[in-house]
């Protein structure tokens, strides 16, 4: 059987293409083909890692929506956000609407989308009708003919989308359904479902957990429950593999860390979180008040897709305290669409694994890294204050997001409620790790199917069953 993996950008490469997922497909007798929009340098990296386990590589043709298609898509998104906000009684869901108007044409397009989206949100059947119109408009696009010829050449038995939000995959899935090719998508991250960016409808949906499956059922009642498969996600499997683990001595020597000090990892979010550098500076100032003999060091890891220099001043000011280990993500060329040109090196897996393995705890603003550290049963402190007042970016909105409702009834993380909390909370977490976030393992079990080591196999087994079913 031939499986076509859709890789519209570099974000899915680390979690799926570098993972055991490819090997598991091979062992299940799948011929693996990539249909991608990632740079040639990324393809060369993948070939070094996976060798002949991936048979062929085809490039997805450039696809730019027509204006009418874009309006339909944005209107659907806005309508679903309104619906989701109402169904889940959560106003923060509307913050996922990208209403920042830049440029006259974009302003007009989004205003029209808001108006149309508001109207169709009053009747769910209207949303479904517009989704059908959107798919029909995609099939009329000239690029669809090129994609259709490409699919005829590839001749896949199954198509799996590794990033359900990418617009470039919409015509591929529309054609797959038209031609009767079985298809499915992974839901890429734990917060994706309420964001209303499921562009296409699929034969099957592969989700992280029962929690995510229940969200899916609530927000997409038209999708049959039996098509939503709980398989987990491969991204945590790397932590169990010795091939990625260095000794503490080797890791600390390589990156000039002090092996005699405790280590606090500060993991930053992308530029959509504007005050990350201020949080880092507050952390540094607080730790500098601890006597040097007991003062922990900070291992700083920025978000891989954050290409800004916003941390440089703080890193320079506290160079004796902070060691920055940049993610090894590479940019093939300058482009308006960074996500198609940036990709992770295979080395970054080891960097991340050893950062988590050899740090004693993590501090961040609502990041998934809380779960990465939970793999090794290590504490996380979530930042929970606004460093700037008045602020247009409110931390209370972050923790109001729907995926954090999975915490209810649990104590999975500690909280830094103001800049004066850093010193005591960090010393407490370092001295008694089990006193902070006692329910972190319970929370992670709710978020991701366990055992974590089996998730690639779970996905492959489900696809195998679907491919052999009549």
Coordinates of C-alpha atoms in Angstrom, one line a residue:
X1 CA 0.0 0.0 0.0
X2 CA 1.2 3.5 -0.8
X3 CA 0.6 6.3 1.8
X4 CA 1.0 9.9 0.8
X5 CA 2.1 12.2 3.7
X6 CA 1.2 15.9 3.3
X7 CA 4.0 18.1 4.7
X8 CA 3.0 21.7 3.9
X9 CA 5.7 23.2 6.2
X10 CA 8.6 22.4 8.5
X11 CA 6.6 22.3 11.7
X12 CA 5.5 18.6 11.2
X13 CA 8.9 17.4 10.3
X14 CA 10.2 16.9 13.8
X15 CA 7.1 15.3 15.3
X16 CA 6.3 12.9 12.5
X17 CA 9.0 12.6 9.8
X18 CA 11.9 12.3 12.3
X19 CA 10.0 10.0 14.6
X20 CA 9.4 6.2 14.7
X21 CA 6.2 6.9 12.6
X22 CA 8.1 6.4 9.3
X23 CA 9.7 3.1 10.5
X24 CA 6.4 1.9 11.8
X25 CA 4.8 2.5 8.4
X26 CA 7.6 0.7 6.7
X27 CA 7.2 -2.3 9.0
X28 CA 3.4 -2.3 8.3
X29 CA 4.3 -2.6 4.6
X30 CA 3.5 0.9 3.5
X31 CA 5.4 2.6 0.7
X32 CA 5.9 6.1 2.1
X33 CA 5.7 9.1 -0.2
X34 CA 6.1 12.8 0.8
X35 CA 4.0 15.6 -0.8
X36 CA 5.6 18.7 0.6
X37 CA 6.3 22.4 0.5
X38 CA 9.5 22.3 2.5
X39 CA 12.9 23.4 1.2
X40 CA 15.4 21.1 -0.5
X41 CA 17.8 21.4 2.5
X42 CA 15.1 19.9 4.7
X43 CA 14.6 17.1 2.2
X44 CA 18.3 16.4 2.3
X45 CA 18.2 16.3 6.1
X46 CA 15.2 13.9 6.0
X47 CA 17.0 11.6 3.5
X48 CA 20.0 11.4 5.8
X49 CA 17.7 10.2 8.6
X50 CA 15.2 8.0 6.9
X51 CA 17.1 6.8 3.9
X52 CA 15.1 4.6 1.6
X53 CA 12.2 4.3 4.1
X54 CA 10.7 7.2 2.1
X55 CA 10.3 6.2 -1.5
X56 CA 9.6 9.4 -3.3
X57 CA 9.3 13.2 -2.7
X58 CA 6.9 15.4 -4.7
X59 CA 6.5 19.1 -4.3
X60 CA 3.0 20.5 -3.7
X61 CA 2.3 23.1 -6.4
X62 CA 2.0 26.7 -5.1
X63 CA -1.6 27.5 -4.4
X64 CA -3.1 30.9 -3.7
X65 CA -6.8 31.2 -2.9
X66 CA -9.0 33.3 -4.9
X67 CA -10.6 36.2 -3.1
X68 CA -14.0 34.5 -2.9
X69 CA -12.4 31.3 -1.4
X70 CA -10.5 33.4 1.1
X71 CA -13.7 35.2 2.2
X72 CA -15.6 31.9 2.5
X73 CA -12.8 30.4 4.6
X74 CA -12.4 33.3 6.9
X75 CA -16.2 33.7 7.3
X76 CA -16.4 30.0 8.3
X77 CA -13.6 30.4 10.8
X78 CA -15.3 33.5 12.4
X79 CA -18.7 31.8 12.5
X80 CA -17.2 28.7 14.1
X81 CA -15.3 30.8 16.7
X82 CA -18.6 32.4 17.6
X83 CA -20.3 29.1 17.8
X84 CA -17.5 27.5 19.8
X85 CA -17.4 30.4 22.2
X86 CA -21.1 30.0 22.9
X87 CA -21.1 26.2 23.1
X88 CA -18.2 26.1 25.5
X89 CA -19.1 29.3 27.4
X90 CA -15.6 30.6 26.9
X91 CA -15.1 34.1 25.5
X92 CA -11.3 33.7 25.1
X93 CA -12.0 31.5 22.0
X94 CA -12.7 34.7 20.1
X95 CA -9.1 35.8 20.7
X96 CA -8.1 33.2 18.0
X97 CA -9.7 35.4 15.4
X98 CA -6.9 37.2 13.6
X99 CA -8.5 40.6 13.5
X100 CA -5.4 42.7 13.1
X101 CA -6.1 44.7 10.1
X102 CA -3.0 45.5 8.1
X103 CA -3.5 47.1 4.7
X104 CA -6.7 48.3 3.1
X105 CA -7.4 45.2 1.1
X106 CA -7.0 42.9 4.1
X107 CA -9.1 45.1 6.2
X108 CA -12.0 45.0 3.7
X109 CA -11.6 41.2 3.3
X110 CA -11.8 40.6 7.0
X111 CA -14.6 43.0 7.7
X112 CA -16.7 41.2 5.0
X113 CA -15.7 37.9 6.5
X114 CA -16.8 39.1 10.0
X115 CA -20.1 40.3 8.7
X116 CA -20.8 37.1 6.8
X117 CA -19.5 34.9 9.6
X118 CA -21.7 36.6 12.1
X119 CA -24.8 36.0 9.9
X120 CA -24.1 32.3 9.3
X121 CA -23.2 31.7 12.9
X122 CA -26.9 32.0 13.7
X123 CA -27.7 28.7 12.0
X124 CA -25.2 25.8 12.1
X125 CA -26.5 24.4 8.8
X126 CA -25.4 27.6 7.1
X127 CA -21.9 27.0 8.3
X128 CA -21.9 23.5 6.8
X129 CA -23.3 24.9 3.5
X130 CA -20.5 27.5 3.3
X131 CA -17.9 24.7 3.9
X132 CA -19.3 22.9 0.9
X133 CA -19.1 26.1 -1.2
X134 CA -15.6 26.6 0.0
X135 CA -14.6 23.1 -1.2
X136 CA -16.4 23.6 -4.5
X137 CA -14.5 26.9 -5.0
X138 CA -11.2 25.1 -4.3
X139 CA -11.9 22.5 -6.9
X140 CA -12.5 25.2 -9.6
X141 CA -9.0 26.7 -9.0
X142 CA -6.6 26.3 -11.9
X143 CA -3.9 24.8 -9.7
X144 CA -6.3 21.9 -8.9
X145 CA -5.7 20.5 -12.4
X146 CA -1.9 20.3 -11.7
X147 CA -2.5 18.7 -8.3
X148 CA -4.9 16.2 -9.9
X149 CA -2.3 15.2 -12.4
X150 CA 0.2 14.8 -9.6
X151 CA -2.1 12.6 -7.6
X152 CA -2.7 10.4 -10.7
X153 CA 1.1 9.9 -11.0
X154 CA 1.6 9.2 -7.3
X155 CA -1.5 7.0 -7.1
X156 CA -1.8 6.7 -3.3
X157 CA -4.0 4.3 -1.4
X158 CA -4.2 6.7 1.6
X159 CA -3.5 10.4 2.2
X160 CA -2.5 11.6 5.6
X161 CA -2.3 15.4 6.3
X162 CA 0.3 16.2 9.0
X163 CA -0.9 19.8 9.5
X164 CA -4.6 20.3 9.3
X165 CA -4.5 24.1 9.2
X166 CA -2.4 24.5 6.0
X167 CA -4.4 26.1 3.2
X168 CA -2.2 24.4 0.6
X169 CA -3.6 21.0 1.6
X170 CA -7.2 21.9 1.0
X171 CA -7.3 21.2 -2.8
X172 CA -5.5 17.9 -2.3
X173 CA -8.0 16.6 0.2
X174 CA -10.9 17.9 -1.9
X175 CA -9.6 16.0 -4.9
X176 CA -8.9 12.9 -2.7
X177 CA -12.6 12.8 -1.7
X178 CA -13.7 13.4 -5.3
X179 CA -11.6 10.4 -6.5
X180 CA -12.5 8.2 -3.6
X181 CA -9.0 8.1 -2.1
X182 CA -9.1 7.3 1.7
X183 CA -7.7 10.1 3.8
X184 CA -7.2 11.4 7.3
X185 CA -5.5 14.1 9.3
X186 CA -3.7 14.4 12.6
X187 CA -4.7 17.2 14.9
X188 CA -1.4 18.9 15.3
X189 CA -1.5 20.4 18.8
X190 CA -3.5 20.1 22.0
X191 CA -5.2 23.5 21.6
X192 CA -6.2 23.2 17.9
X193 CA -9.8 22.1 17.9
X194 CA -11.5 25.1 19.3
X195 CA -9.6 27.4 17.0
X196 CA -11.9 26.7 14.1
X197 CA -9.1 26.1 11.5
X198 CA -10.1 22.6 10.3
X199 CA -10.1 23.6 6.7
X200 CA -11.2 20.3 5.2
X201 CA -13.4 17.3 6.2
X202 CA -11.7 13.9 6.2
X203 CA -12.6 10.3 6.4
X204 CA -10.7 10.0 9.7
X205 CA -9.3 12.3 12.4
X206 CA -6.4 11.3 14.7
X207 CA -6.4 13.0 18.0
X208 CA -4.2 13.1 21.2
X209 CA -6.6 12.0 23.8
X210 CA -10.2 11.3 25.0
X211 CA -10.3 14.9 26.1
X212 CA -9.6 16.1 22.5
X213 CA -12.0 13.5 21.1
X214 CA -14.8 14.9 23.4
X215 CA -14.0 18.5 22.2
X216 CA -14.3 17.3 18.6
X217 CA -17.6 15.7 19.2
X218 CA -19.0 18.8 20.9
X219 CA -17.8 21.3 18.2
X220 CA -18.2 19.2 15.1
X221 CA -21.5 17.3 15.6
X222 CA -21.7 16.5 11.9
X223 CA -18.6 14.4 12.1
X224 CA -19.3 10.7 13.0
X225 CA -17.8 9.8 16.4
X226 CA -16.3 6.6 15.0
X227 CA -14.1 8.5 12.6
X228 CA -12.3 10.3 15.5
X229 CA -9.5 8.0 16.6
X230 CA -7.5 8.5 19.8
X231 CA -3.9 7.6 19.0
X232 CA -1.7 10.2 20.9
X233 CA 1.1 12.0 19.3
X234 CA 4.7 10.8 18.5
X235 CA 6.4 14.0 19.7
X236 CA 7.1 12.6 23.2
X237 CA 8.6 9.3 22.1
X238 CA 12.1 10.9 21.7
X239 CA 12.4 11.2 25.5
X240 CA 12.6 7.5 25.9
X241 CA 15.4 6.9 23.4
X242 CA 18.9 6.6 24.6
X243 CA 20.3 7.6 21.2
X244 CA 19.3 11.2 21.9
X245 CA 20.5 11.3 25.5
X246 CA 23.9 12.6 26.5
X247 CA 25.4 12.3 29.9
X248 CA 25.0 15.3 32.1
X249 CA 28.7 15.8 32.1
X250 CA 28.9 15.8 28.3
X251 CA 25.9 18.1 27.8
X252 CA 27.0 20.6 30.4
X253 CA 30.6 20.7 29.1
X254 CA 29.5 21.1 25.5
X255 CA 27.2 24.1 26.4
X256 CA 29.3 25.7 29.2
X257 CA 26.8 24.9 32.0
X258 CA 28.0 24.5 35.5
X259 CA 27.5 20.9 36.6
X260 CA 27.6 21.9 40.3
X261 CA 24.5 24.2 40.0
X262 CA 20.8 23.4 39.8
X263 CA 19.4 24.4 36.4
X264 CA 16.2 26.3 35.6
X265 CA 15.0 26.1 32.0
X266 CA 13.2 29.2 30.8
X267 CA 11.4 28.2 27.6
X268 CA 10.0 31.1 25.6
X269 CA 6.9 31.4 23.4
X270 CA 6.8 32.9 19.9
X271 CA 6.4 36.6 19.1
X272 CA 2.7 36.5 19.7
X273 CA 3.6 36.6 23.4
X274 CA 5.1 40.1 23.5
X275 CA 6.5 40.2 27.0
X276 CA 8.7 37.1 27.1
X277 CA 12.0 39.2 27.5
X278 CA 10.5 41.0 30.4
X279 CA 9.6 37.7 32.1
X280 CA 13.2 36.5 31.6
X281 CA 14.6 39.7 33.0
X282 CA 12.3 39.4 36.1
X283 CA 13.5 35.8 36.6
X284 CA 17.2 36.9 36.3
X285 CA 16.8 39.8 38.7
X286 CA 15.2 37.5 41.3
X287 CA 17.8 34.8 41.1
X288 CA 20.6 37.3 41.4
X289 CA 19.2 38.0 44.9
X290 CA 20.1 34.4 45.9
X291 CA 23.6 33.9 47.3
X292 CA 26.0 32.7 44.7
X293 CA 26.7 29.4 46.3
X294 CA 23.0 28.4 46.1
X295 CA 22.0 30.3 43.0
X296 CA 20.7 28.2 40.1
X297 CA 21.7 28.8 36.5
X298 CA 19.2 29.5 33.8
X299 CA 19.2 27.5 30.6
X300 CA 17.3 29.6 28.0
X301 CA 15.6 28.0 25.0
X302 CA 13.7 30.3 22.7
X303 CA 10.8 29.3 20.5
X304 CA 12.2 27.7 17.3
X305 CA 10.2 30.0 15.0
X306 CA 11.0 33.2 16.9
X307 CA 13.5 34.9 14.7
X308 CA 13.6 38.2 16.6
X309 CA 16.4 39.6 18.7
X310 CA 14.2 40.7 21.6
X311 CA 16.1 38.7 24.2
X312 CA 19.6 39.9 23.3
X313 CA 19.8 42.8 25.8
X314 CA 18.7 40.6 28.7
X315 CA 21.0 37.7 27.7
X316 CA 24.0 40.1 27.5
X317 CA 23.1 41.8 30.8
X318 CA 22.9 38.4 32.6
X319 CA 25.5 36.4 30.7
X320 CA 27.0 35.1 33.9
X321 CA 23.6 33.6 34.9
X322 CA 21.9 32.6 31.6
X323 CA 23.2 30.1 29.1
X324 CA 21.3 30.3 25.8
X325 CA 21.0 27.1 23.8
X326 CA 19.2 28.0 20.6
X327 CA 17.0 25.5 18.9
X328 CA 18.7 24.1 15.8
X329 CA 16.0 25.2 13.3
X330 CA 17.3 26.4 10.0
X331 CA 16.0 28.9 7.4
X332 CA 16.5 27.9 3.8
X333 CA 15.9 31.4 2.4
X334 CA 14.2 34.7 3.2
X335 CA 10.5 34.5 2.5
X336 CA 7.2 36.2 3.3
X337 CA 6.0 32.8 4.5
X338 CA 8.7 31.8 7.1
X339 CA 6.9 28.6 7.9
X340 CA 7.6 27.1 4.5
X341 CA 11.3 27.9 4.7
X342 CA 12.1 27.1 8.3
X343 CA 12.7 23.5 9.4
X344 CA 14.3 21.6 12.3
X345 CA 17.5 19.8 12.1
X346 CA 17.7 16.3 13.5
X347 CA 20.2 17.6 16.0
X348 CA 17.4 19.7 17.6
X349 CA 15.8 16.5 18.9
X350 CA 18.9 15.8 21.0
X351 CA 19.1 19.4 22.1
X352 CA 15.5 19.4 23.4
X353 CA 15.8 16.0 25.0
X354 CA 18.9 16.9 26.9
X355 CA 17.5 20.3 27.9
X356 CA 14.6 18.5 29.6
X357 CA 16.6 15.6 30.9
X358 CA 19.3 17.7 32.6
X359 CA 17.3 20.7 33.7
X360 CA 15.7 20.5 37.1
X361 CA 12.5 22.4 36.3
X362 CA 10.9 24.7 33.7
X363 CA 9.4 28.2 33.8
X364 CA 7.2 29.5 31.0
X365 CA 3.9 31.1 30.0
X366 CA 1.4 28.3 29.4
X367 CA 3.7 26.2 27.2
X368 CA 3.4 22.6 26.2
X369 CA 6.9 22.3 27.7
X370 CA 5.1 21.6 31.0
X371 CA 4.2 18.2 29.4
X372 CA 7.7 17.6 28.1
X373 CA 9.1 18.1 31.6
X374 CA 6.3 15.8 33.0
X375 CA 7.8 13.0 30.9
X376 CA 10.7 13.0 33.4
X377 CA 8.3 13.9 36.3
X378 CA 9.9 17.4 36.7
X379 CA 8.0 20.5 37.9
X380 CA 6.8 23.4 35.9
X381 CA 6.1 27.0 37.0
X382 CA 3.6 28.9 34.9
X383 CA 4.0 32.7 34.6
X384 CA 0.8 34.3 35.7
X385 CA 1.1 38.0 35.9
X386 CA 1.2 41.0 33.5
X387 CA 4.7 42.6 33.5
X388 CA 3.3 45.7 31.8
X389 CA 0.3 47.7 32.9
X390 CA -1.9 48.7 31.2
X391 CA -1.4 45.7 28.8
X392 CA -3.2 44.7 25.7
X393 CA -1.9 41.2 26.1
X394 CA -3.5 39.8 29.3
X395 CA -2.1 36.7 31.0
X396 CA -5.6 35.9 32.3
X397 CA -6.7 35.4 28.7
X398 CA -3.9 32.8 28.1
X399 CA -5.1 30.6 31.0
X400 CA -8.7 31.2 30.0
X401 CA -8.1 29.3 26.8
X402 CA -10.1 26.1 26.4
X403 CA -7.2 23.6 26.6
X404 CA -6.4 24.8 30.1
X405 CA -9.8 23.8 31.3
X406 CA -8.3 20.3 31.3
X407 CA -6.6 21.3 34.5
X408 CA -9.8 21.6 36.5
X409 CA -9.7 19.7 39.7
X410 CA -5.9 19.2 39.5
X411 CA -2.8 20.9 40.7
X412 CA -0.4 20.1 37.8
X413 CA 1.9 23.2 37.8
X414 CA 3.1 25.9 40.2
X415 CA 2.2 29.6 39.6
X416 CA 4.3 32.7 39.5
X417 CA 1.6 35.3 40.3
X418 CA 4.0 38.3 40.5
X419 CA 7.7 39.0 40.0
X420 CA 8.2 38.7 43.8
X421 CA 7.2 35.0 43.6
X422 CA 10.2 33.8 41.6
X423 CA 12.8 33.3 44.3
X424 CA 10.7 31.4 46.8
X425 CA 8.8 29.3 44.2
X426 CA 11.9 28.3 42.3
X427 CA 13.8 27.3 45.5
X428 CA 10.8 25.3 46.6
X429 CA 10.6 23.5 43.3
X430 CA 14.3 22.8 43.3
X431 CA 14.5 21.7 46.9
X432 CA 11.3 19.6 46.9
X433 CA 10.2 18.9 43.3
X434 CA 7.1 16.9 44.3
X435 CA 5.7 19.8 46.3
X436 CA 5.0 21.7 43.0
X437 CA 2.4 20.4 40.6
X438 CA 1.7 17.1 42.3
X439 CA -0.8 16.2 39.6
X440 CA 1.5 16.8 36.5
X441 CA 1.5 13.1 35.6
X442 CA -2.3 12.9 35.9
X443 CA -2.7 16.0 33.8
X444 CA -0.4 14.7 31.1
X445 CA -2.3 11.4 31.0
X446 CA -5.5 13.4 30.3
X447 CA -3.8 15.4 27.5
X448 CA -2.0 12.5 25.7
X449 CA -2.7 8.9 25.3
X450 CA -0.4 6.6 27.3
X451 CA 1.9 4.8 27.1
X452 CA 3.6 7.6 25.2
X453 CA 6.1 5.2 23.6
X454 CA 3.3 3.5 21.6
X455 CA 1.8 6.5 19.9
X456 CA 3.5 6.1 16.5
X457 CA 2.4 2.5 16.5
X458 CA -1.2 3.5 17.5
X459 CA -1.4 5.8 14.5
X460 CA 0.0 3.2 12.0
X461 CA -2.3 0.5 13.3
X462 CA -5.4 2.7 12.8
X463 CA -4.3 3.6 9.3
X464 CA -3.6 0.0 8.4
X465 CA -7.1 -1.0 9.6
X466 CA -8.7 1.8 7.6
X467 CA -6.8 0.9 4.5
X468 CA -7.8 -2.8 4.6
X469 CA -11.5 -2.2 5.5
X470 CA -14.0 -2.3 2.7

